[in-house]
């Protein structure tokens, strides 16, 4: 922990960053005063720091911020940079590694970031798709009723969207009155959840915050993991795997025509 | 610029879900579900997720308004409380204490809710007291 605090202190004192987004105790906090860093911790709880970072830049576009990143958060920031929601050179990532227990409870394939890790020991990732296999093993009819039942539990809290670091649109299809009826529960089955699942294509970095936030315990992560597999099979793209590879929905045709940044 | 999260309790129903108010430069700008909270463990319903919105809403009532005809007139707290007290006494004296009922709120503290039932029972003299958490 001391190494991490020392590094952040250095960055703040040298003026390289305007603030460091991390955790004070177990709650998100923007450290601006080096004296507060004694309270900087790496809790087991995860909050959507990359998403909070977007809101910080909205309020201070010229700022430069440091941020604590686990493996999943680095992958999230990578996709947000590709989607022009963050600028890479304005974000200083400080890495932490997740424990073996965290990695296995998250089924995380890479429980550490690429940037130097200043807290925790890197442990091997978990390559498991037993959640998907369980559903794939079902007969088609059984599979359909499984999902229809799961979606029918939805209380339309929008928690999956609100917590998702990759859900960054200013206007949201799921709030469009013509498409999603107001005052009705559950939201249209299965359209509501499939719309969100499609919007996760090429973006979802499989952090699992959606499923953690779901009061109805819908296995959202399993659904989006399957979408990730589909994107990989069809488009050969794995969100959060590399800085260089373009995200397939970010350009048209063979890639020579790029969507102007103002339209993204 | 500052950004911090302040643990609090959702002000809506009686469940008492743990929330984190996102505060930036002295203004509440958002809400997050509190992870590990014994009531909701990082989950919220739509009311919790939006419970910060009324704080700075331009539609929020911040001063007492007195209905006059079709409209409202802004009045002082003294005038508002004086009017409520005299009308409650009038109604109680004319129709009896059980003509009045009190509905208290999950948006208040325990102590405030205690006070309102005390007021209903000891001052007005009725047991007509209920709470929005039972709705």
XYZ file of C-alpha atoms in Angstrom:
399
model
C 0.000 0.000 0.000
C 2.871 2.399 0.833
C 4.324 2.111 -2.669
C 0.962 3.054 -4.151
C 0.467 6.002 -1.805
C 4.014 7.200 -2.453
C 3.565 7.140 -6.216
C 0.263 9.037 -6.081
C 1.762 11.558 -3.658
C 4.614 12.131 -6.094
C 2.212 12.646 -9.014
C 0.103 15.113 -7.040
C 3.065 17.054 -5.647
C 4.759 17.341 -9.025
C 1.491 18.604 -10.470
C 1.378 15.821 -13.046
C -2.244 15.161 -12.162
C -5.014 17.379 -10.817
C -6.465 14.589 -8.735
C -6.369 10.872 -8.152
C -9.574 8.868 -8.347
C -9.384 5.967 -5.927
C -10.989 4.838 -2.703
C -11.055 6.582 0.629
C -11.812 3.600 2.850
C -14.182 1.686 0.634
C -15.861 4.621 -1.110
C -14.810 6.373 -4.334
C -12.939 9.608 -3.706
C -10.915 12.112 -5.712
C -7.664 12.773 -3.850
C -6.307 16.259 -4.458
C -4.475 16.864 -1.177
C -1.444 14.594 -0.618
C -2.167 14.712 3.136
C -5.372 12.701 2.546
C -3.492 9.826 0.947
C -3.075 8.077 4.296
C -6.743 7.098 3.830
C -6.231 5.712 0.313
C -7.206 2.048 0.291
C -7.821 -0.738 -2.212
C -11.084 -2.280 -1.018
C -12.579 -5.486 -2.363
C -15.663 -3.558 -3.508
C -15.629 -2.281 -7.074
C -17.348 0.883 -8.242
C -17.374 2.084 -11.880
C -14.304 4.334 -11.607
C -13.917 4.733 -15.409
C -17.467 6.030 -15.583
C -16.866 8.446 -12.699
C -13.785 9.584 -14.597
C -15.950 10.574 -17.587
C -18.067 12.744 -15.287
C -14.934 14.386 -13.843
C -13.750 15.305 -17.336
C -17.194 16.650 -18.169
C -16.805 19.103 -15.329
C -13.153 19.792 -16.036
C -12.319 18.980 -19.670
C -8.809 20.433 -19.458
C -7.961 18.369 -16.367
C -5.590 15.456 -16.023
C -6.491 12.731 -13.597
C -4.929 9.658 -12.104
C -7.090 6.622 -11.522
C -6.771 3.332 -9.720
C -7.254 0.478 -12.186
C -7.842 -3.214 -11.840
C -7.610 -5.370 -14.966
C -11.255 -4.809 -15.827
C -11.011 -1.055 -15.346
C -8.012 -0.754 -17.622
C -9.955 -2.682 -20.273
C -12.890 -0.338 -19.711
C -10.751 2.782 -20.088
C -9.241 1.350 -23.257
C -12.692 1.059 -24.864
C -13.753 4.482 -23.587
C -10.676 6.007 -25.246
C -11.587 4.253 -28.520
C -15.110 5.646 -28.206
C -13.727 9.165 -27.652
C -15.112 9.423 -24.128
C -11.682 9.721 -22.526
C -8.347 10.997 -23.800
C -5.552 8.559 -23.180
C -2.882 11.155 -22.419
C -5.065 12.831 -19.806
C -5.551 9.659 -17.791
C -2.731 8.335 -15.634
C -3.504 4.753 -14.664
C -2.102 3.234 -11.484
C -2.481 -0.532 -11.442
C -3.642 -2.899 -8.733
C -3.910 -6.672 -9.004
C -6.876 -8.638 -7.775
C -6.512 -11.528 -5.374
C -7.029 -15.150 -6.365
C -10.393 -15.185 -4.592
C -11.570 -12.067 -6.416
C -10.363 -13.421 -9.741
C -12.217 -16.673 -9.305
C -15.418 -15.102 -7.995
C -15.347 -12.744 -11.014
C -14.277 -15.508 -13.479
C -11.741 -12.916 -14.591
C -9.449 -13.991 -17.435
C -6.877 -11.291 -16.599
C -7.163 -10.026 -13.021
C -4.439 -7.398 -13.405
C -3.789 -4.459 -15.735
C -0.922 -3.976 -18.212
C 0.256 -0.807 -16.468
C 2.680 -1.366 -13.568
C 0.981 -2.970 -10.585
C 1.699 -1.126 -7.337
C -0.536 -3.144 -5.054
C -1.372 -6.844 -4.855
C 0.243 -9.883 -6.423
C -0.554 -10.797 -9.995
C -2.384 -14.122 -10.099
C -3.339 -16.255 -13.047
C -6.674 -15.551 -14.715
C -9.620 -17.875 -14.824
C -10.634 -19.264 -18.206
C -14.099 -20.598 -17.503
C -17.297 -20.587 -19.485
C -19.301 -22.968 -17.321
C -22.019 -20.303 -16.928
C -22.506 -20.193 -20.710
C -22.160 -23.958 -21.108
C -24.906 -24.561 -18.565
C -27.320 -22.623 -20.750
C -26.003 -23.961 -24.043
C -26.669 -27.476 -22.764
C -30.394 -26.740 -22.569
C -32.852 -27.691 -25.303
C -33.903 -24.723 -27.419
C -37.360 -24.474 -25.835
C -35.974 -24.781 -22.354
C -33.381 -22.124 -23.133
C -36.043 -19.769 -24.408
C -38.221 -20.183 -21.354
C -35.159 -19.776 -19.131
C -34.419 -16.350 -20.578
C -38.053 -15.280 -20.783
C -38.414 -16.109 -17.090
C -35.205 -14.282 -16.172
C -36.206 -11.145 -18.146
C -39.690 -11.190 -16.628
C -38.113 -10.586 -13.198
C -36.805 -7.178 -14.320
C -38.039 -4.253 -12.213
C -36.653 -1.744 -14.730
C -34.347 -0.044 -12.274
C -31.854 0.741 -15.057
C -29.131 -0.333 -12.618
C -27.361 -2.432 -15.282
C -27.129 0.602 -17.524
C -26.368 3.084 -14.758
C -23.474 1.130 -13.291
C -22.043 0.052 -16.659
C -18.761 1.824 -17.449
C -19.412 1.251 -21.150
C -22.885 2.829 -21.159
C -22.033 6.411 -21.919
C -24.639 7.736 -24.369
C -26.276 11.080 -23.607
C -29.602 9.750 -24.818
C -30.612 6.160 -24.221
C -32.841 3.968 -26.374
C -34.107 2.312 -23.219
C -35.627 5.607 -22.091
C -37.253 6.327 -25.439
C -40.993 6.453 -24.724
C -41.963 5.273 -28.228
C -39.864 2.149 -27.909
C -40.115 1.347 -24.219
C -43.542 1.815 -22.701
C -43.617 3.873 -19.532
C -45.233 2.646 -16.346
C -45.274 -1.026 -17.311
C -43.472 -3.882 -15.594
C -41.678 -5.934 -16.635
C -40.309 -3.948 -19.571
C -41.099 -5.698 -22.834
C -39.768 -9.252 -22.772
C -37.326 -9.974 -24.348
C -36.832 -6.747 -26.377
C -35.655 -4.523 -23.516
C -32.816 -6.816 -22.502
C -31.876 -7.787 -26.018
C -31.566 -4.112 -26.988
C -29.107 -3.661 -24.164
C -27.305 -6.877 -25.072
C -26.865 -5.682 -28.669
C -25.568 -2.347 -27.453
C -22.936 -4.209 -25.457
C -21.544 -5.753 -28.635
C -17.978 -4.604 -29.171
C -18.020 -2.682 -25.904
C -18.650 -4.976 -22.952
C -15.389 -5.691 -21.165
C -17.003 -8.325 -18.929
C -16.476 -6.574 -15.606
C -19.725 -7.944 -14.209
C -20.842 -4.778 -12.406
C -24.255 -5.096 -14.129
C -24.961 -8.436 -12.565
C -23.748 -7.231 -9.158
C -26.177 -4.299 -9.385
C -29.225 -6.283 -10.518
C -31.847 -6.471 -7.739
C -33.635 -9.249 -9.650
C -30.490 -11.405 -9.998
C -30.849 -11.723 -13.765
C -27.709 -13.452 -15.125
C -26.892 -10.420 -17.272
C -23.230 -11.116 -17.323
C -23.735 -14.541 -18.846
C -25.818 -12.930 -21.579
C -23.211 -10.292 -22.359
C -20.411 -12.857 -22.180
C -22.213 -14.751 -24.915
C -22.463 -11.496 -26.895
C -18.711 -11.070 -26.455
C -18.149 -14.544 -27.869
C -20.393 -13.680 -30.813
C -18.447 -10.492 -31.543
C -15.196 -12.397 -31.363
C -16.422 -15.131 -33.717
C -18.078 -12.802 -36.231
C -15.847 -9.747 -36.138
C -12.676 -11.083 -34.573
C -12.710 -8.422 -31.899
C -12.239 -8.688 -28.166
C -13.084 -5.457 -26.311
C -10.346 -4.405 -23.933
C -7.651 -6.620 -25.447
C -5.497 -4.030 -27.224
C -5.107 -0.287 -27.652
C -4.332 -0.566 -31.340
C -7.137 -2.684 -32.697
C -10.086 -0.613 -33.864
C -13.446 -1.435 -32.428
C -15.582 -2.866 -35.246
C -18.541 -0.559 -34.717
C -16.331 2.544 -34.773
C -15.805 2.606 -38.530
C -17.663 1.843 -41.715
C -16.785 -0.409 -44.654
C -13.200 -1.570 -44.884
C -12.067 0.956 -42.305
C -10.821 3.676 -44.616
C -13.792 5.819 -43.738
C -13.784 6.813 -40.121
C -16.819 8.222 -38.392
C -16.008 11.870 -37.560
C -15.284 12.269 -33.876
C -18.112 14.779 -33.418
C -20.615 12.109 -34.443
C -19.396 9.463 -32.035
C -12.407 20.646 -8.062
C -13.443 17.976 -5.616
C -15.354 14.714 -5.892
C -16.330 12.509 -3.023
C -19.000 9.991 -2.182
C -20.992 10.333 0.999
C -22.740 7.294 2.483
C -26.403 7.868 3.178
C -29.770 6.106 3.184
C -32.262 6.240 0.329
C -35.013 8.655 1.405
C -37.919 6.869 -0.274
C -39.453 3.700 1.163
C -38.960 2.072 4.537
C -36.340 -0.465 3.324
C -33.500 1.910 3.993
C -31.121 0.961 1.184
C -27.565 2.204 1.482
C -26.562 4.775 -1.114
C -23.509 6.853 -1.873
C -24.248 10.428 -2.812
C -21.756 11.673 -5.373
C -20.779 15.189 -4.366
C -18.707 17.484 -6.527
C -17.829 21.043 -5.578
C -20.500 21.084 -2.887
C -23.270 19.870 -5.177
C -24.913 16.442 -5.248
C -24.448 15.215 -8.808
C -25.351 11.546 -8.643
C -26.002 8.444 -6.616
C -24.453 4.987 -6.453
C -25.669 1.886 -4.641
C -23.582 1.151 -1.551
C -21.703 -2.123 -1.942
C -21.738 -4.448 1.032
C -24.610 -2.591 2.701
C -26.615 -5.042 4.842
C -29.943 -3.982 3.300
C -29.244 -3.765 -0.429
C -25.655 -4.896 -1.030
C -24.947 -2.735 -4.052
C -28.405 -2.888 -5.600
C -31.099 -0.204 -5.909
C -34.506 0.225 -7.482
C -35.192 3.067 -9.881
C -36.265 5.382 -7.075
C -32.973 4.913 -5.295
C -31.010 5.405 -8.496
C -32.701 8.766 -9.072
C -33.146 9.909 -5.471
C -30.595 12.715 -5.813
C -32.595 14.444 -8.534
C -35.028 16.326 -6.337
C -32.296 17.981 -4.295
C -31.515 20.625 -6.891
C -34.753 20.412 -8.855
C -36.194 23.827 -9.747
C -39.615 22.327 -8.980
C -38.686 21.557 -5.403
C -40.701 23.458 -2.791
C -38.325 25.291 -0.531
C -40.716 27.765 1.132
C -44.232 27.397 2.496
C -46.989 28.252 0.030
C -50.501 29.130 1.073
C -53.332 28.199 -1.257
C -55.444 31.217 -2.126
C -58.179 30.662 -4.655
C -56.614 29.050 -7.718
C -53.065 29.973 -6.846
C -50.495 29.975 -4.099
C -48.944 32.753 -2.054
C -45.500 32.479 -0.552
C -45.710 32.966 3.216
C -43.287 32.941 6.143
C -42.744 29.793 8.210
C -44.328 31.534 11.209
C -47.464 32.324 9.257
C -47.688 28.800 7.799
C -47.188 27.033 11.123
C -49.572 29.450 12.868
C -52.258 28.727 10.293
C -51.809 24.939 10.504
C -52.007 25.105 14.332
C -55.144 27.229 14.424
C -56.945 25.176 11.738
C -56.042 21.872 13.432
C -57.398 23.190 16.764
C -60.562 24.423 15.065
C -61.211 21.093 13.332
C -60.474 19.098 16.474
C -62.794 21.269 18.602
C -65.588 21.163 16.053
C -65.459 17.530 14.825
C -63.433 15.722 17.504
C -59.813 14.444 17.508
C -60.574 11.387 15.347
C -61.540 13.637 12.448
C -57.820 14.191 11.929
C -55.251 11.680 10.693
C -51.476 11.918 10.398
C -49.292 10.315 7.760
C -45.591 10.398 8.456
C -42.751 9.705 6.128
C -39.717 7.561 5.428
C -38.043 10.791 4.345
C -37.864 11.880 8.003
C -35.632 10.638 10.772
C -36.794 8.195 13.472
C -36.929 11.075 15.909
C -39.166 13.156 13.660
C -41.479 10.193 13.184
C -41.575 9.687 16.948
C -42.493 13.341 17.389
C -45.374 13.241 14.916
C -47.008 10.240 16.620
C -46.494 11.928 19.980
C -48.127 15.036 18.566
C -51.050 13.010 17.158
C -51.677 11.076 20.355
C -50.781 13.548 23.103
C -51.637 16.916 21.559
C -54.490 16.167 19.159
C -55.665 13.004 20.929
C -56.058 10.525 18.081
C -54.509 7.181 17.202
C -55.006 7.919 13.491
C -51.348 7.704 12.635
C -49.746 5.855 9.739
C -46.558 5.837 7.760
C -45.803 5.991 4.065
C -43.641 2.874 4.349
C -46.878 0.871 4.697
C -48.188 2.044 1.350
